[in-house]
Short mmCIF file of C-alpha atoms in Angstrom, two decimals:
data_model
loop_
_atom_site.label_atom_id
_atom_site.label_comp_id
_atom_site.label_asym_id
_atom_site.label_seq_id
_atom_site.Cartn_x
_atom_site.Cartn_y
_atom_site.Cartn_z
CA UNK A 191 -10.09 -28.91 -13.83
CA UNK A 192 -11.46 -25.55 -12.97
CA UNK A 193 -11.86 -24.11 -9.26
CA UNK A 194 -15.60 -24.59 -9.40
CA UNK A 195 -15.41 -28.30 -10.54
CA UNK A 196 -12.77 -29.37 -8.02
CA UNK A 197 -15.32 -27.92 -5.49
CA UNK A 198 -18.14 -29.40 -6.94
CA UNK A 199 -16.48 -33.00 -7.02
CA UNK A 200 -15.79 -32.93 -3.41
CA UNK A 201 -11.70 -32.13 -3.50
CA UNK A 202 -12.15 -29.42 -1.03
CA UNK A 203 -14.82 -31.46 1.43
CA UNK A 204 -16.01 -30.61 4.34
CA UNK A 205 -15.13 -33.01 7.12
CA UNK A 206 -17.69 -34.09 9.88
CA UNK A 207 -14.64 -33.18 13.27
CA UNK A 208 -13.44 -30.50 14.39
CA UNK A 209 -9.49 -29.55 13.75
CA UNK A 210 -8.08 -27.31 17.10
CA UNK A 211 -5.53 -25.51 17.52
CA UNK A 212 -4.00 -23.44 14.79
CA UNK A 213 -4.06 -20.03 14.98
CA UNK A 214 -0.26 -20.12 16.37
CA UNK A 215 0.86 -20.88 12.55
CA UNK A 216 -0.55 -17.57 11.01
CA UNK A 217 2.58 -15.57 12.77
CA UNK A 218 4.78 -16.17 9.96
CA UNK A 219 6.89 -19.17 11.63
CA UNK A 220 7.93 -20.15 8.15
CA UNK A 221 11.17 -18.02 8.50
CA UNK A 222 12.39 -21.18 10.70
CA UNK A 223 11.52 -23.60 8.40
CA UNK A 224 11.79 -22.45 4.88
CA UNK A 225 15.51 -21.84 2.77
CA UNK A 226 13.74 -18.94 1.32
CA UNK A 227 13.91 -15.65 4.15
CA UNK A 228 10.97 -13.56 2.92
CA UNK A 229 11.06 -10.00 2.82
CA UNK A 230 7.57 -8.50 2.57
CA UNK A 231 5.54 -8.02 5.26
CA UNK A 232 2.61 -10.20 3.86
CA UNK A 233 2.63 -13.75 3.78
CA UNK A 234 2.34 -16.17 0.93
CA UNK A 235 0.16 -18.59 0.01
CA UNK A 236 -0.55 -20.83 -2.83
CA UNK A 237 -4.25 -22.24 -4.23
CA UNK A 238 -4.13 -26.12 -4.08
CA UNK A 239 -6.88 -26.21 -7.21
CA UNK A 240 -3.90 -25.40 -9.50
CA UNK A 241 -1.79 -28.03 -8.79
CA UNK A 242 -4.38 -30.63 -8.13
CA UNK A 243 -2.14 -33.48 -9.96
CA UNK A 244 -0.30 -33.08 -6.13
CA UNK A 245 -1.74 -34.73 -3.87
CA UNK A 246 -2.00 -32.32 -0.61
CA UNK A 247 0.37 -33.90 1.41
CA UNK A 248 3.17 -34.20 -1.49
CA UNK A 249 2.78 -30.63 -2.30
CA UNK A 250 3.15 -29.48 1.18
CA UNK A 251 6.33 -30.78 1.74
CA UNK A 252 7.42 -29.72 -1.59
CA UNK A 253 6.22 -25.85 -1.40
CA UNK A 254 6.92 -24.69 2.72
CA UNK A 255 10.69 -24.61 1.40
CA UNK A 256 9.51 -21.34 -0.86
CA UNK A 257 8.45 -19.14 1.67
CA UNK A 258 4.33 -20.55 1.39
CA UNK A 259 3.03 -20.76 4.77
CA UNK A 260 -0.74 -21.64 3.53
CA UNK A 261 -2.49 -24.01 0.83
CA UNK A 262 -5.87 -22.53 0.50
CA UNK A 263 -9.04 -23.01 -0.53
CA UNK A 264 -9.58 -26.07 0.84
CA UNK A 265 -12.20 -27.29 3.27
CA UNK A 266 -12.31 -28.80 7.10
CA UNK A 267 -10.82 -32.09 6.21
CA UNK A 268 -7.51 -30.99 4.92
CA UNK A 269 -6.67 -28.52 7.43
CA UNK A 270 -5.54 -31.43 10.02
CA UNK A 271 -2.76 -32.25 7.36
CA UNK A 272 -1.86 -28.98 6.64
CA UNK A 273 -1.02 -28.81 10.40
CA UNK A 274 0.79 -31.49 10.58
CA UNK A 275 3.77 -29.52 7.75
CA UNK A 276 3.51 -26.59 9.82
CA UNK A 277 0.82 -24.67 7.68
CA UNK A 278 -2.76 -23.20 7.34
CA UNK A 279 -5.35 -22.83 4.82
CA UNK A 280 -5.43 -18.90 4.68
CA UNK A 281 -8.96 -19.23 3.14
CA UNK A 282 -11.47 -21.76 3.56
CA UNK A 283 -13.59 -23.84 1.72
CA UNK A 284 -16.67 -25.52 1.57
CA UNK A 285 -18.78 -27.44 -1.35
CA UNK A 286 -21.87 -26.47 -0.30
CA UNK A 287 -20.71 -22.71 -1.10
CA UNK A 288 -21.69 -22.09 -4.94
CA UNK A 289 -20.15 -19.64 -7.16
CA UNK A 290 -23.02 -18.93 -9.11
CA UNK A 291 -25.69 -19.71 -6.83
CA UNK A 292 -24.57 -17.16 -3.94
CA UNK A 293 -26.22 -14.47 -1.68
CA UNK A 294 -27.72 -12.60 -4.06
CA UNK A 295 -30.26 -14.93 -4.56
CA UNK A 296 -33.01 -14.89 -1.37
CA UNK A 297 -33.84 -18.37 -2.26
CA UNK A 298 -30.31 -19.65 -1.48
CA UNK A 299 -30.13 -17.50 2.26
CA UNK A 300 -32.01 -20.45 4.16
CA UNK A 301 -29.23 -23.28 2.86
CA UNK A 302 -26.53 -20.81 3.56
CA UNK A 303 -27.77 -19.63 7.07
CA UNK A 304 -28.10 -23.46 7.90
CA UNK A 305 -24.85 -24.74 6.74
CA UNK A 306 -22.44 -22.03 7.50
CA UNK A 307 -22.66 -21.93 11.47
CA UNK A 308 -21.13 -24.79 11.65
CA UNK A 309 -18.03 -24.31 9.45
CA UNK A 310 -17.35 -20.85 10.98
CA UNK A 311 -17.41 -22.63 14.10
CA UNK A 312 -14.96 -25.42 12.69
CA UNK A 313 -13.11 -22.37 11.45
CA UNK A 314 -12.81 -20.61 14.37
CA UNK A 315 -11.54 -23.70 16.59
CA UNK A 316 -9.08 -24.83 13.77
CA UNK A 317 -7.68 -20.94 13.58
CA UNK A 318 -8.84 -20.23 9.80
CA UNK A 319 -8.32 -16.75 9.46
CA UNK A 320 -11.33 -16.35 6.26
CA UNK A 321 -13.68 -18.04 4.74
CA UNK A 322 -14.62 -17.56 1.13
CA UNK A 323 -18.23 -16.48 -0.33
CA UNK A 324 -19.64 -15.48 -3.81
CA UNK A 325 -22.20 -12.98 -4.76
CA UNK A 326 -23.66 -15.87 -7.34
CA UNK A 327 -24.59 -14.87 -10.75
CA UNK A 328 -26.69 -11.74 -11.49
CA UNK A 329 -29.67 -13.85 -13.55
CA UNK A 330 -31.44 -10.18 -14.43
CA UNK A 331 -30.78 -8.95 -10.98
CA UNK A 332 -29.89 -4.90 -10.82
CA UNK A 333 -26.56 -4.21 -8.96
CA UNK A 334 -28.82 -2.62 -6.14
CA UNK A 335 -31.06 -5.88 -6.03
CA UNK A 336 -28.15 -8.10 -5.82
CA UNK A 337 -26.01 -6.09 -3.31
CA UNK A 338 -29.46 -5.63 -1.24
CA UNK A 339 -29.90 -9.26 -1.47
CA UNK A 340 -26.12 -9.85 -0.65
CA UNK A 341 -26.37 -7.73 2.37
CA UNK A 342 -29.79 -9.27 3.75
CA UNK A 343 -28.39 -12.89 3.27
CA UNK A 344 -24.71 -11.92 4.81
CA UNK A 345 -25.97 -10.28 7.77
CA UNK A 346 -26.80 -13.66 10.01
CA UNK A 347 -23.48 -14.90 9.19
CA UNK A 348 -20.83 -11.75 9.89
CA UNK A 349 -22.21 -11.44 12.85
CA UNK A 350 -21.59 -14.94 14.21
CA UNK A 351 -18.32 -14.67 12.44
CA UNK A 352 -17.77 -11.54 14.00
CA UNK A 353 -17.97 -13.22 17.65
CA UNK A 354 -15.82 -16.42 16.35
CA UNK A 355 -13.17 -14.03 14.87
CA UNK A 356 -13.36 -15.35 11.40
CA UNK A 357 -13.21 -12.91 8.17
CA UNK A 358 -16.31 -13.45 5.57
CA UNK A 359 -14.35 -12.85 2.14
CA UNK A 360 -16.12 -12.20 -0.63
CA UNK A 361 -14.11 -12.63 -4.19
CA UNK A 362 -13.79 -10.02 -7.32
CA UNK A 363 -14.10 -12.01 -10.45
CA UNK A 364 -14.64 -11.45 -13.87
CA UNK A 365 -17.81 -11.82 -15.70
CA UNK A 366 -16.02 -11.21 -19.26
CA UNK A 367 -13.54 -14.06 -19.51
CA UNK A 368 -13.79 -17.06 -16.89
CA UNK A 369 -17.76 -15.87 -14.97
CA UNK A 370 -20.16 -14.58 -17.25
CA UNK A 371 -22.82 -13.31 -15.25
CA UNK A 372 -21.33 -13.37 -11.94
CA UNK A 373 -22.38 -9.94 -9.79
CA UNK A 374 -19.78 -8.98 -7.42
CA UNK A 375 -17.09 -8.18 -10.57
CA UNK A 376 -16.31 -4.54 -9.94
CA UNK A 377 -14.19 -3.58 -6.93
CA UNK A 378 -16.48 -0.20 -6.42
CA UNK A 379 -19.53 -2.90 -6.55
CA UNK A 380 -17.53 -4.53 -3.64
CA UNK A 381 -16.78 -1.81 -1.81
CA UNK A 382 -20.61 -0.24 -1.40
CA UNK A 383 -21.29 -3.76 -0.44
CA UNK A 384 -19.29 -3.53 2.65
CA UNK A 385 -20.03 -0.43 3.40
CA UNK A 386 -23.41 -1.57 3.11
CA UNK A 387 -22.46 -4.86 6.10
CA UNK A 388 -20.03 -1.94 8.35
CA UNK A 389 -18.20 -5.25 9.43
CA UNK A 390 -14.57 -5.29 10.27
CA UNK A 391 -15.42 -8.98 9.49
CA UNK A 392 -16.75 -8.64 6.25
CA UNK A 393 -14.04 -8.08 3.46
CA UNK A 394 -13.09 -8.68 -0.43
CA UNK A 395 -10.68 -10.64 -2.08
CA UNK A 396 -8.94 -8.43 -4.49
CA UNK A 397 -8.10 -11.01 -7.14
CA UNK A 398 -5.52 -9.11 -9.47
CA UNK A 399 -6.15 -11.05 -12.72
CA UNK A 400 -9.97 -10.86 -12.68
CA UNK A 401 -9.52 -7.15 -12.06
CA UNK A 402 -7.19 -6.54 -14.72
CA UNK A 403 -9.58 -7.82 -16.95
CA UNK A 404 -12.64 -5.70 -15.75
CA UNK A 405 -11.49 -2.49 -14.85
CA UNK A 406 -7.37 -2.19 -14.90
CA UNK A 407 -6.12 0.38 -12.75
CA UNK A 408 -4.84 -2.26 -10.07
CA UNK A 409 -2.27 -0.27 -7.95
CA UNK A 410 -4.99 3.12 -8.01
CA UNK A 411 -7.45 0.86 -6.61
CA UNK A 412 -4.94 -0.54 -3.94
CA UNK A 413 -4.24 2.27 -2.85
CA UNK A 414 -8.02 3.82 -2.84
CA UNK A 415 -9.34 0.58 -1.46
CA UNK A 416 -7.07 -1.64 0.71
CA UNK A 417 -8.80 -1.07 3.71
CA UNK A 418 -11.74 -3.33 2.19
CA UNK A 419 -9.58 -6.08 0.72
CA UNK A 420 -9.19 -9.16 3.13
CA UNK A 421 -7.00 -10.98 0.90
CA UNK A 422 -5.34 -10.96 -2.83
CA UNK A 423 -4.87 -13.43 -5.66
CA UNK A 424 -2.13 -13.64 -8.72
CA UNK A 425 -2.10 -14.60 -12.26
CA UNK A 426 -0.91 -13.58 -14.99
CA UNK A 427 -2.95 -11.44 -18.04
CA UNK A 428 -4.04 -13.12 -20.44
CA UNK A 429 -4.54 -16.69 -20.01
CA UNK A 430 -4.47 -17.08 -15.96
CA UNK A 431 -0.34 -18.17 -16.32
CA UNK A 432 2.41 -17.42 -14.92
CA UNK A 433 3.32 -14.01 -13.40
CA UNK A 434 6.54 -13.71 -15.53
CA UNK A 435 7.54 -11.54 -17.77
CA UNK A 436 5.30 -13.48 -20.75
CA UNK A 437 2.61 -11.32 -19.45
CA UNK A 438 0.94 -7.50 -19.05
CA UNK A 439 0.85 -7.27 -14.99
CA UNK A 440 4.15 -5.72 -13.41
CA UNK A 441 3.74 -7.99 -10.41
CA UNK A 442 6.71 -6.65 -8.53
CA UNK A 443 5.01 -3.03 -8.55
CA UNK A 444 1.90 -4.59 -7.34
CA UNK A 445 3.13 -5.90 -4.73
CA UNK A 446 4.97 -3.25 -3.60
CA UNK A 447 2.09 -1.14 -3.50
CA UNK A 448 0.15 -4.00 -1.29
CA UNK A 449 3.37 -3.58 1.03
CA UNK A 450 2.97 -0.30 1.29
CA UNK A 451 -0.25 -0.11 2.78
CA UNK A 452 0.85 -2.04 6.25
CA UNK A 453 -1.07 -5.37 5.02
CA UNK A 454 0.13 -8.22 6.87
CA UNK A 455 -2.52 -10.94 5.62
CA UNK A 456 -1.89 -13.48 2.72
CA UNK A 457 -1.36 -13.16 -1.14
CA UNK A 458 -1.99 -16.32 -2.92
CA UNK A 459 -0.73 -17.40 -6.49
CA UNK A 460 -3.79 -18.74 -8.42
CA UNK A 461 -2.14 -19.28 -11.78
CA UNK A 462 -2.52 -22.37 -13.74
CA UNK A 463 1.34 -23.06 -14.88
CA UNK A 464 1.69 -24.02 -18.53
CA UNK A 465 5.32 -24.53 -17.96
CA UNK A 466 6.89 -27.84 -17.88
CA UNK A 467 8.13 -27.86 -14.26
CA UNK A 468 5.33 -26.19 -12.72
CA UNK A 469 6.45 -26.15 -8.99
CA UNK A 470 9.42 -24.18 -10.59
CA UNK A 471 6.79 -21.67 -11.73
CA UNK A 472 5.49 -21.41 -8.42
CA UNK A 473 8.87 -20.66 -6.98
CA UNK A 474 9.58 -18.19 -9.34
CA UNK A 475 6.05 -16.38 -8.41
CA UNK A 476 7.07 -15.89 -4.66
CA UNK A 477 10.29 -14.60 -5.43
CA UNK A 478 8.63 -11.88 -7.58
CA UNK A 479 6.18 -11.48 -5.21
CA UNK A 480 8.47 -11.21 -2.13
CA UNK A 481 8.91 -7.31 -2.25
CA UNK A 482 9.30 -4.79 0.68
CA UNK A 483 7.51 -1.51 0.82
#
């Protein structure tokens, strides 16, 4: 199973209460409870779509002994549990927000601008730092179309998120492998977008393996761009696997590079493990991820 179909089947649902109270846990308080004492300055999380033969409470237990402080992208109803091992969701989900049906589509702004109040308000009370969105898939659209489009649709929603003190993320993925079509798959497409919203709200998710993909260059564009990136992804190139050595990325210079620009936010493994012991694999990730400057 596939990001988009464990959103589309409901595994990241929106729930119908509201969750309060957990904005103490993004400080880092993992350093009391895990046996791993992380050294970077960011904080790691984990995507629970790659390990969805866990269920969310097993994996929990089983992953806040690595250093992971957050199992993200998943929606209102799991964020209670999360809580409850001493965790957040770093970025939120919802299944009403499509990949390929996104803001640059005007026909899609009325759904949007109707459904997300309410989860940025759900956000905001439960202390989720970000909430994912997608440009949606070009369909003919221009880049200047689609990022007009993007902006028009956004606009409603940064700005209540900007009074709830919630980040609106939008994701960098590739249109050549894994999203054919999708818009928003160059970082410099990204960045004129926000530019575009001038929201300290508004951000991108740099996802490392999509960018590899599209345009390489990952620690120039760090280091050009990480004002503008709200959050990062891992996984190894090619074939979305582990970050070991099987594969092109030099995570450990990555990261350092991410360290060195002061971010204190969340990088997230997204890698579908092919290895046999695949919470092993994730282990192994955070150590090579857990760099100082």
């Amino acid at each position: 199973m596939n990001r988009r179909e464990a959103i589309n089947t409901g595994l990241l649902g929106l729930a119908a209460t509201q969750v309060p109270g957990m904005t103490s846990m993004l400080s880092g308080s993992h350093k009391k409870e895990s046996t791993m004492d992380s050294k970077a300055p960011f904080q790691h999380s984990v995507c629970k779509w790659c390990f969805n033969d866990l269920p969310l409470e097993a994996m929990a237990e089983k992953v806040k002994d690595m250093g992971i402080t957050s199992i993200e992208l998943v929606g209102v109803n799991d964020w209670a549990t999360l809580k409850k091992y001493g965790m957040t969701c770093a970025i939120g989900n919802a299944p009403f927000i499509s990949l390929t049906d996104g803001f640059n589509e005007v026909n899609n702004h009325a759904k949007y601008h109707s459904m997300f109040p309410e989860l940025l308000q759900k956000a905001a009370d439960a202390g989720i730092p970000n909430i994912i969105v997608f440009s949606g898939n070009r369909r003919g659209k221009s880049d200047v179309e689609g990022l007009e489009n993007c902006a028009k649709g956004l606009e409603p929603i940064v700005k209540q998120a900007e009074k709830l003190g919630v980040n609106i993320v939008m994701e960098l993925l590739n249109s050549k492998v894994n999203h054919k079509d999708y818009q928003c798959d160059h970082s410099e497409w990204g960045v004129q977008l926000l530019e575009k919203m001038g929201s300290p709200n508004m951000k991108l998710l740099y996802d490392i393996y999509h960018m590899q993909i599209m345009e390489g260059d990952v620690i120039a564009t760090i280091k050009k761009h990480n004002k503008y990136f709200g959050h990062y992804h891992t996984a190894g190139v090619p074939g979305r696997h582990e970050i070991d050595e099987s594969q092109e990325l030099n995570y450990p210079a990555i990261m350092k590079a991410i360290a060195a620009t002061g971010y204190k936010g969340f990088v997230a493994q997204e890698f579908i493990p092919v290895a046999q012991d695949k919470l092993g694999s994730l282990r192994k990730a955070v150590e090579i991820c857990d760099v100082t400057a």
